[in-house]
Coordinates of C-alpha atoms in Angstrom, one line a residue:
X18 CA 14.6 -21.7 4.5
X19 CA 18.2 -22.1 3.5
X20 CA 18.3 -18.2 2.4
X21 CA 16.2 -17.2 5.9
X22 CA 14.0 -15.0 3.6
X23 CA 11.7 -15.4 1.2
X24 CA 11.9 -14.4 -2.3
X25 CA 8.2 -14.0 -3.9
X26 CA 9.4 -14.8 -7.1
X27 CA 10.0 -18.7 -6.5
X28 CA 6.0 -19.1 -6.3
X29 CA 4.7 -15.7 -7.9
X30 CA 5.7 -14.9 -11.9
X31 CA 5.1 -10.9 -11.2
X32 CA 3.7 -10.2 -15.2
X33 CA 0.9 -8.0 -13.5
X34 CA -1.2 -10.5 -15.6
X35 CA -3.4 -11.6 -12.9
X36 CA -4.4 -11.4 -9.2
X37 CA -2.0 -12.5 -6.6
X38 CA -3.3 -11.2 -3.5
X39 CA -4.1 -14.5 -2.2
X40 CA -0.9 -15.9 -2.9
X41 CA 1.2 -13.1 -1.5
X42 CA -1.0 -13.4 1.5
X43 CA 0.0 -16.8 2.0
X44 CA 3.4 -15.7 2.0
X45 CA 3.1 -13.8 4.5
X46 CA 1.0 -15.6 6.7
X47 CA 3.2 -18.9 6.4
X48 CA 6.4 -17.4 7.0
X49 CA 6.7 -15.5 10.6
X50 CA 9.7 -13.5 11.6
X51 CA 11.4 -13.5 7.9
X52 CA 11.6 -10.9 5.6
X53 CA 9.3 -11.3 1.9
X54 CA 11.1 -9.9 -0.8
X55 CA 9.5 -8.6 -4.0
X56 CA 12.0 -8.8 -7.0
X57 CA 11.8 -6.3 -10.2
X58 CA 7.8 -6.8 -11.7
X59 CA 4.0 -6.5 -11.2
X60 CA 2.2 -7.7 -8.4
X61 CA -1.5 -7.2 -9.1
X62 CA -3.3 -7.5 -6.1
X63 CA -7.7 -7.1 -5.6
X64 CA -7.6 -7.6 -1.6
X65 CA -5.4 -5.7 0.9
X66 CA -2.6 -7.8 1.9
X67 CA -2.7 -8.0 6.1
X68 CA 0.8 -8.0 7.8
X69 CA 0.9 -9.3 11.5
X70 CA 1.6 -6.9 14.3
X71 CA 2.1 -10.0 17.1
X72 CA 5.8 -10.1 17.5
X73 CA 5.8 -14.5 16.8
X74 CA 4.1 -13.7 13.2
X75 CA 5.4 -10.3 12.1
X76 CA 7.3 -10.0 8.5
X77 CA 9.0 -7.2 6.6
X78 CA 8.2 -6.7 2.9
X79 CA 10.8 -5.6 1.2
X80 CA 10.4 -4.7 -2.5
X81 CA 13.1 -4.2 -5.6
X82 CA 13.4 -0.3 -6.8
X83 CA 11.3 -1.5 -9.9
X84 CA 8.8 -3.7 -8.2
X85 CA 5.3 -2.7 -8.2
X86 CA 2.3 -3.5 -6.2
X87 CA -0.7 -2.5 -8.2
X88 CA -4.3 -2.5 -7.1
X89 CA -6.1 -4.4 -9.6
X90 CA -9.4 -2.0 -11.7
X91 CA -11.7 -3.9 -9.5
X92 CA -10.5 -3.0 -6.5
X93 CA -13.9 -2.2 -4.0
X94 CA -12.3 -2.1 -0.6
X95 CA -11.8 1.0 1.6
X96 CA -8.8 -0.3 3.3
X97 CA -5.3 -0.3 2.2
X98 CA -3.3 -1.9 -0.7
X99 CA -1.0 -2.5 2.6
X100 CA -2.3 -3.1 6.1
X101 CA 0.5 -2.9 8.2
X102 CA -0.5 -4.7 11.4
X103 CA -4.0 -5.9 9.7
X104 CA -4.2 -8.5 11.7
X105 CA -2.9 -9.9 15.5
X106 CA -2.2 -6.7 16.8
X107 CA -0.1 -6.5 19.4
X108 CA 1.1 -3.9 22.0
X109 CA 4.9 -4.7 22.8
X110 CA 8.2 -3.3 21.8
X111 CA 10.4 -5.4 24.1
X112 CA 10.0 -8.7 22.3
X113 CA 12.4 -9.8 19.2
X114 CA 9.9 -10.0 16.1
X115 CA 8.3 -6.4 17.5
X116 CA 9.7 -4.0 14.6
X117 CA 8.5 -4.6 11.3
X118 CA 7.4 -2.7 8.2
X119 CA 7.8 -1.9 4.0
X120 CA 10.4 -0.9 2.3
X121 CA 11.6 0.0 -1.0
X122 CA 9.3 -0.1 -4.5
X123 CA 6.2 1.0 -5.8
X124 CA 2.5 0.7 -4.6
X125 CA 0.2 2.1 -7.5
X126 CA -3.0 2.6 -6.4
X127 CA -4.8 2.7 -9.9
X128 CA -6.6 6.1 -9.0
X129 CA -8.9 4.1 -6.6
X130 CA -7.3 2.5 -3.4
X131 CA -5.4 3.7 -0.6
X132 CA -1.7 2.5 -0.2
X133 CA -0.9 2.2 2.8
X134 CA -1.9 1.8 6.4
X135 CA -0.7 1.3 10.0
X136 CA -3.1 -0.5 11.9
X137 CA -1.5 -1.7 14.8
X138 CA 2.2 -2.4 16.6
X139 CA 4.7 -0.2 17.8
X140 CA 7.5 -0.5 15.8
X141 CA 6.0 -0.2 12.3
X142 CA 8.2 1.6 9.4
X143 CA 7.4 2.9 6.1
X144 CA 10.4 3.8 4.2
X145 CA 11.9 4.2 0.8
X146 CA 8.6 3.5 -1.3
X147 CA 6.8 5.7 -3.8
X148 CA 3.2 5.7 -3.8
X149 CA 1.6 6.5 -6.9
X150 CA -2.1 7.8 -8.4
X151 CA -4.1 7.1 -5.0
X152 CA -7.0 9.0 -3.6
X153 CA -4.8 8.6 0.1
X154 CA -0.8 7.8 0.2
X155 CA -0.5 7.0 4.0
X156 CA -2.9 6.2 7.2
X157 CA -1.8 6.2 10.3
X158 CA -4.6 4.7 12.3
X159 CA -5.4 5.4 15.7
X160 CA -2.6 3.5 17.7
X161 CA -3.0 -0.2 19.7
X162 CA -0.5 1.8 22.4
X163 CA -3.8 3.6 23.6
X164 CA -3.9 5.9 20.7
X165 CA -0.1 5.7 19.8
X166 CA 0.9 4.6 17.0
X167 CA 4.5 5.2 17.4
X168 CA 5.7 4.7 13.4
X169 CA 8.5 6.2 11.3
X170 CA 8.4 7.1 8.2
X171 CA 11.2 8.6 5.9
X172 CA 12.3 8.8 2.3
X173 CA 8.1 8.6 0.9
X174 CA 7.2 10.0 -2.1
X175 CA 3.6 10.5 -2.8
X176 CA 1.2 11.1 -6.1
X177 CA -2.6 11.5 -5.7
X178 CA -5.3 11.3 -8.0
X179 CA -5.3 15.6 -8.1
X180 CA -9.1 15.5 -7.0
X181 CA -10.3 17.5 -4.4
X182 CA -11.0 14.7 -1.9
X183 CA -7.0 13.7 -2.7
X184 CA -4.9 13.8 0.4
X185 CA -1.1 12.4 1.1
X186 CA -1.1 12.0 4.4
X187 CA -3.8 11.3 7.1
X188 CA -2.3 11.0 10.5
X189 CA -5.1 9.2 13.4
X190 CA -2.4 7.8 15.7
X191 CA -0.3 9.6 18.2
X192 CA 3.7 9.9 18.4
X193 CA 4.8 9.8 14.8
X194 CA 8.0 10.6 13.1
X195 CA 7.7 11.9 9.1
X196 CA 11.0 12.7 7.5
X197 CA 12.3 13.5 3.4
X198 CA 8.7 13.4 2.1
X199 CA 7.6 14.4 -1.3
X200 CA 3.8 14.8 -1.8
X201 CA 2.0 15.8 -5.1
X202 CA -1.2 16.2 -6.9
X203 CA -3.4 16.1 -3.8
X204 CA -5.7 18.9 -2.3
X205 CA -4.6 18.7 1.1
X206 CA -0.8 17.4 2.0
X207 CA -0.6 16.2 5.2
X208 CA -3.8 16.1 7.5
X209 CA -3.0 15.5 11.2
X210 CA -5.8 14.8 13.6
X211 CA -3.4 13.5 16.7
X212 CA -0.8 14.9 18.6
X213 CA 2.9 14.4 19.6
X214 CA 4.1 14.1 15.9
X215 CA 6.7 15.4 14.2
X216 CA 7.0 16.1 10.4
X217 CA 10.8 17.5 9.3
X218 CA 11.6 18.7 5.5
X219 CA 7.8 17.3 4.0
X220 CA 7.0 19.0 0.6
X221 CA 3.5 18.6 -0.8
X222 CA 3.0 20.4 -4.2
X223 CA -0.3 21.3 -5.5
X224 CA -1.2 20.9 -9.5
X225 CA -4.2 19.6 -9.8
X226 CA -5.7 21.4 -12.9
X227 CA -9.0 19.5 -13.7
X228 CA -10.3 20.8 -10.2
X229 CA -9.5 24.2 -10.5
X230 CA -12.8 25.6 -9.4
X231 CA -12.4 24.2 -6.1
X232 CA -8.6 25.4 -5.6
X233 CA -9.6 27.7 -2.3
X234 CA -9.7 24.7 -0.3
X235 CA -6.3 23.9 -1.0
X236 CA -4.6 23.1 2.5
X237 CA -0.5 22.5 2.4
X238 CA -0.6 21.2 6.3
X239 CA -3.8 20.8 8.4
X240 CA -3.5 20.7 11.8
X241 CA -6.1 19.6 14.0
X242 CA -4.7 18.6 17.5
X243 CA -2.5 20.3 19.4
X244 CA 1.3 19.0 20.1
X245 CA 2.5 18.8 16.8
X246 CA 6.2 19.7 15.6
X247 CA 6.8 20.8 11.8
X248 CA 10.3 21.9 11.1
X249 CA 11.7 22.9 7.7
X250 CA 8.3 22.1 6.0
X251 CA 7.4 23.4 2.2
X252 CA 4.0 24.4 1.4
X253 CA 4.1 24.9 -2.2
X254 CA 1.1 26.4 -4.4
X255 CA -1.6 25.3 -1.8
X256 CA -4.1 27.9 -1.5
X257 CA -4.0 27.8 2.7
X258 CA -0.2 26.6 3.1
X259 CA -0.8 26.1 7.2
X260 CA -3.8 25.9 8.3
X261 CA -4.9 25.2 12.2
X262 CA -8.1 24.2 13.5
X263 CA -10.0 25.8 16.3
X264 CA -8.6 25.3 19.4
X265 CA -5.1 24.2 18.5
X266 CA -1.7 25.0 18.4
X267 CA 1.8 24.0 17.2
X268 CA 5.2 24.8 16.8
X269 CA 6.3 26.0 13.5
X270 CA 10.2 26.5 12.9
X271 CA 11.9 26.8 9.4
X272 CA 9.1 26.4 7.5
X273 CA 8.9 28.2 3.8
X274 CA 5.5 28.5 2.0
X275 CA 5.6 29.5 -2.1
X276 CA 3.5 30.3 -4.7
X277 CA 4.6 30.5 -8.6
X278 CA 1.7 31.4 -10.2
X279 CA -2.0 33.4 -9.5
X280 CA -4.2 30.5 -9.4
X281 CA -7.3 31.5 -7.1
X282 CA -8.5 34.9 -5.4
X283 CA -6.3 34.7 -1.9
X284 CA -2.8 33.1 -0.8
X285 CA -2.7 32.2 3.0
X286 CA 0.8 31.7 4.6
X287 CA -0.9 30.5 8.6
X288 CA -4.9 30.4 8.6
X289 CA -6.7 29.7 12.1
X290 CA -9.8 28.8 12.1
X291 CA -10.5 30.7 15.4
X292 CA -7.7 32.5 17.2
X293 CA -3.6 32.5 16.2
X294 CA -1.8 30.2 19.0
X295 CA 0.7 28.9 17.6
X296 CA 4.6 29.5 17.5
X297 CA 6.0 30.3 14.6
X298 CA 9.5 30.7 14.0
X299 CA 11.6 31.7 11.0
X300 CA 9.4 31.6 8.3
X301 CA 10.2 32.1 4.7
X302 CA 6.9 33.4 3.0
X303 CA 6.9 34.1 -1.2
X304 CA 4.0 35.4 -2.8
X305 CA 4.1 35.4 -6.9
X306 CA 1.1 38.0 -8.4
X307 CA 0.1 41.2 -7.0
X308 CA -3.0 40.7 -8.5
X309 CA -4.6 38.7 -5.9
X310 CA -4.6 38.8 -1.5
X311 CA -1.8 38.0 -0.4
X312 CA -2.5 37.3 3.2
X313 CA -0.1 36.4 6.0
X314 CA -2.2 35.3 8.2
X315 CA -5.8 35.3 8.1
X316 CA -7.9 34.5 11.5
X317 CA -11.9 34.8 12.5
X318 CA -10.8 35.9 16.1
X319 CA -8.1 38.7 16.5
X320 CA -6.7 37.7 20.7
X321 CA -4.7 34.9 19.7
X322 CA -1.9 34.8 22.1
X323 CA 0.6 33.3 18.6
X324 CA 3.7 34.4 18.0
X325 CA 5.4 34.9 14.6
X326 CA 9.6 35.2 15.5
X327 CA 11.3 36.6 12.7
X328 CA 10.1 36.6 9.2
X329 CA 11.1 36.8 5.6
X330 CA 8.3 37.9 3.1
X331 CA 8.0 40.1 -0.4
X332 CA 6.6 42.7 2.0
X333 CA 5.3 44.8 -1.5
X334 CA 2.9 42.2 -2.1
X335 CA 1.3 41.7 1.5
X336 CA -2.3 42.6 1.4
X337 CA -3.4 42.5 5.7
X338 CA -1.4 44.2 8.8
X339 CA -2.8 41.4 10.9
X340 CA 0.4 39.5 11.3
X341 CA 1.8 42.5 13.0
X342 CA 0.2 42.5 16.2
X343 CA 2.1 39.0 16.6
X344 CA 5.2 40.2 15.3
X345 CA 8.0 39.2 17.5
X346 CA 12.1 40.3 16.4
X347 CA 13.0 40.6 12.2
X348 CA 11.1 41.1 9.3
X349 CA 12.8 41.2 6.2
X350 CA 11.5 42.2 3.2
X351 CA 12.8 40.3 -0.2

C-alpha cells in the first residue's frame, strides 16, 4: 500500500516453473483500483486471469518489456490468457476506476490459447504488448454498451501458430480504434464482424509454409459489416488482401497491398463476395510474378455501385479489366 501499486514479484518468484494463475488472480481480485505490475520473468498460467470491468474493482496490468505471461502445455480453455472485463461488467465511463487495461510485455500463447480478450467495460486498452505463437492474438467481444465495445488498441504486435484456422485479430464489438499493429503467421489478419471501427497503419504478413495447400484462403482484411474505416493498411502476401462480404461496404483510403513471391494460382487486391460497394481511395497495388492472375478486383456480381479513386498498380501484370468500370481519376502504372 505504501507504493499504491502492486508489484507481483513480492508474492510470485516468475521462474515459469509452475502455475500461478491462481495467485495472480488473487492479485488482482484483492487489490481494486491499483495498478499490478509484472517485473522481468515467467508467469506460467493454466486458467485465464479475469480482470474487473465494475469501476470499484477494476485494475491495470502492467508488465516489464521482458515479462512473459505463458499459457502453461495444459492449457484446455477456449477463453483468453487475458480476459479483460471477465468478470463484473459494467456499462459506465463517467465514474473514476472506469478505464483500465494491459500494457507492456509478452503473452505467449504456447500454440494453443488465445491471448487476449475484451469482455466487457468501456474504457478497456490494449497497448504496447507482443503476442506470441497463438491460434487468435486479440477478441474483441460483442460490447456491454449494447454491442459497443468502445476499446483502443495501439502499438500490438502479433504472431500466430501459421495454421489455417490462425487469425490476429477478431473484432465482435462495435466502435473500436486499432493503431501501429504488426500481425504475422496467421491466415487471415484482421476479421471484423461489427461496425464503426477504425483500423490505421495495421500490417499482417502471411508465411505460413506448412499450410501451403490451403494458401487461396489467405484473407489480409475481412470485412463483414458495414461502417468500417481502414486507412494506410498493408496487406502483405495474403492471397485475398481485402476482402468484403456480401452485403457490405467500407471506406478504403491509403491502403497498399504487396506480394514478393508466386505462392498460389491468383493475387486479389479488393474481393467481394457479391457486388463492389465500397470506396476505395488511393491505393498502392504490387503484384510480383506474371506467371499467375493478377486480379484487381474480382466480384460474383458486376453492378456494384464501388468506387476505386486513383490508383497505383504494375499495370503489365494485371490479368482482369473489371476494376475499370469503377475507375474514378488516376491510374498510374509502375
Amino acid at each position: 500500500m505504501e507504493k499504491r501499486y502492486v508489484v507481483v514479484t513480492d508474492w510470485i518468484k516468475p521462474d515459469g516453473k509452475r502455475d500461478v494463475a491462481d495467485e495472480l488472480q488473487k492479485l488482482i481480485d484483492e487489490n481494486p483500483n491499483r495498478v499490478i505490475f509484472f517485473p522481468d520473468g515467467e508467469y506460467r498460467i493454466s486458467k485465464p486471469l479475469r480482470t474487473p470491468a465494475a469501476h470499484d474493482k477494476s485494475v491495470s496490468l502492467q508488465l516489464s518489456d521482458f515479462a512473459v505471461i505463458k499459457a502453461d502445455e495444459g492449457w484446455k480453455s477456449n477463453e483468453a490468457m487475458v480476459c479483460l472485463g471477465g468478470k463484473n461488467p459494467e456499462n459506465d465511463i463517467s465514474a473514476v476506476g472506469s478505464n483500465y487495461g494491459i500494457q507492456g510485455g509478452v503473452l505467449d500463447g504456447s500454440g494453443i490459447a488465445v491471448a487476449i480478450s475484451i469482455d466487457s467495460g468501456r474504457e478497456t486498452t490494449i497497448r504496447g504488448i507482443s503476442i506470441k505463437n497463438v491460434p487468435l492474438g486479440v477478441h474483441i467481444r460483442y460490447g456491454v454498451n449494447a454491442g459497443s465495445s468502445d476499446a483502443d488498441i495501439s502499438d500490438v504486435n502479433i504472431v500466430g501458430t501459421g495454421k489455417p484456422d490462425s487469425l490476429g485479430v477478431l473484432v465482435e464489438g462495435y466502435d473500436n480504434t486499432f493503431t501501429n499493429m504488426r500481425i504475422t503467421n496467421v491466415f487471415t489478419g484482421v476479421r471484423v464482424c461489427s461496425g464503426g471501427n477504425m483500423f490505421r497503419n495495421i500490417h499482417p504478413l502471411f508465411i505460413s509454409r506448412e499450410y501451403y495447400a490451403e494458401y487461396q484462403k489467405s484473407i489480409g482484411f475481412y470485412n463483414e459489416c458495414g461502417s468500417n474505416w481502414f486507412d494506410h493498411c498493408y496487406s502483405d502476401q495474403f492471397a485475398n488482401a481485402f476482402y468484403t462480404k456480401k452485403g457490405v461496404s467500407g471506406i478504403y483510403q491509403n491502403c497498399f497491398c504487396f506480394w514478393y513471391s508466386a505462392k498460389g494460382e491468383m493475387h486479389t487486391a479488393f474481393k467481394a463476395e457479391e457486388t463492389f460497394d465500397s470506396i476505395v481511395s488511393n491505393m498502392n497495388i504490387r503484384f510480383k510474378n506474371p506467371e499467375i492472375s493478377n486480379v484487381v478486383l474480382c466480384t460474383k456480381e458486376k453492378d456494384g455501385k464501388g468506387i476505386f479513386e486513383n490508383l497505383i498498380v504494375n499495370r503489365d501484370l494485371v490479368t482482369d479489366e473489371e476494376f475499370m468500370k469503377y475507375l474514378k481519376g488516376t491510374i498510374i502504372s509502375v
